[in-house]
Amino acid sequence: MSKRQPSKELRDRMEGWRSDAAGLNYEEAIQALDLLLAELQNDSVPLAELQQRVLHGEIYLSRCQTLLDSVEQSIVELDPTTLEPTNNA
């Protein structure tokens, strides 16, 4: 069974969500994700909108992961004895 591709309208909406999420810091993105999860958990989302909310949540989650990866990389690049950036970056 093949996975159905999202419509052009949904792809455009997702690009807008990605653009909006790109401007969020970690705390803002996690808060937005928490709000979406709360809506999904209390059954307030109509079935017709469920897929869109899940995709929107995935975009926030991806933003959080990107920010965490960036912080992790900057920590890995510190010299453990001086906590100064290494020259390997």
GROMACS .gro file of C-alpha atoms in nm, residues 1-76:
model
   76
    1MET     CA    1   0.000   0.000   0.000
    2SER     CA    2   0.156   0.331  -0.106
    3LYS     CA    3   0.152   0.638   0.110
    4ARG     CA    4  -0.072   0.911  -0.028
    5GLN     CA    5   0.103   1.239  -0.110
    6PRO     CA    6  -0.037   1.552   0.057
    7SER     CA    7  -0.229   1.795  -0.165
    8LYS     CA    8  -0.064   2.109  -0.294
    9GLU     CA    9  -0.269   2.311  -0.047
   10LEU     CA   10  -0.145   2.100   0.243
   11ARG     CA   11   0.216   2.113   0.118
   12ASP     CA   12   0.191   2.494   0.099
   13ARG     CA   13   0.045   2.506   0.449
   14MET     CA   14   0.326   2.282   0.577
   15GLU     CA   15   0.586   2.515   0.423
   16GLY     CA   16   0.423   2.803   0.610
   17TRP     CA   17   0.436   2.604   0.933
   18ARG     CA   18   0.805   2.524   0.874
   19SER     CA   19   0.877   2.889   0.811
   20ASP     CA   20   0.694   2.991   1.128
   21ALA     CA   21   0.865   2.718   1.334
   22ALA     CA   22   1.209   2.825   1.206
   23GLY     CA   23   1.171   3.151   1.396
   24LEU     CA   24   1.095   2.983   1.728
   25ASN     CA   25   1.343   2.911   2.002
   26TYR     CA   26   1.334   2.575   2.179
   27GLU     CA   27   1.098   2.682   2.457
   28GLU     CA   28   0.851   2.837   2.212
   29ALA     CA   29   0.855   2.532   1.985
   30ILE     CA   30   0.806   2.289   2.274
   31GLN     CA   31   0.520   2.502   2.409
   32ALA     CA   32   0.350   2.501   2.068
   33LEU     CA   33   0.397   2.125   2.049
   34ASP     CA   34   0.251   2.084   2.399
   35LEU     CA   35  -0.056   2.286   2.300
   36LEU     CA   36  -0.111   2.070   1.994
   37LEU     CA   37  -0.070   1.753   2.197
   38ALA     CA   38  -0.322   1.877   2.454
   39GLU     CA   39  -0.575   1.935   2.177
   40LEU     CA   40  -0.516   1.587   2.040
   41GLN     CA   41  -0.543   1.425   2.383
   42ASN     CA   42  -0.874   1.582   2.479
   43ASP     CA   43  -1.046   1.485   2.153
   44SER     CA   44  -1.120   1.847   2.059
   45VAL     CA   45  -0.979   1.809   1.707
   46PRO     CA   46  -1.231   1.710   1.441
   47LEU     CA   47  -1.130   1.397   1.253
   48ALA     CA   48  -1.102   1.595   0.929
   49GLU     CA   49  -0.825   1.809   1.084
   50LEU     CA   50  -0.643   1.532   1.268
   51GLN     CA   51  -0.380   1.464   0.999
   52GLN     CA   52  -0.297   1.834   0.967
   53ARG     CA   53  -0.251   1.873   1.343
   54VAL     CA   54  -0.024   1.569   1.355
   55LEU     CA   55   0.186   1.703   1.066
   56HIS     CA   56   0.202   2.045   1.234
   57GLY     CA   57   0.322   1.876   1.552
   58GLU     CA   58   0.588   1.686   1.359
   59ILE     CA   59   0.720   2.018   1.229
   60TYR     CA   60   0.747   2.159   1.582
   61LEU     CA   61   0.914   1.838   1.697
   62SER     CA   62   1.161   1.861   1.409
   63ARG     CA   63   1.243   2.220   1.507
   64CYS     CA   64   1.308   2.112   1.867
   65GLN     CA   65   1.534   1.830   1.748
   66THR     CA   66   1.729   2.063   1.520
   67LEU     CA   67   1.789   2.305   1.808
   68LEU     CA   68   1.893   2.025   2.044
   69ASP     CA   69   2.130   1.883   1.782
   70SER     CA   70   2.289   2.226   1.741
   71VAL     CA   71   2.345   2.263   2.115
   72GLU     CA   72   2.482   1.910   2.137
   73GLN     CA   73   2.727   1.979   1.855
   74SER     CA   74   2.850   2.297   2.023
   75ILE     CA   75   2.907   2.105   2.347
   76VAL     CA   76   3.092   1.825   2.168
   0.00000   0.00000   0.00000
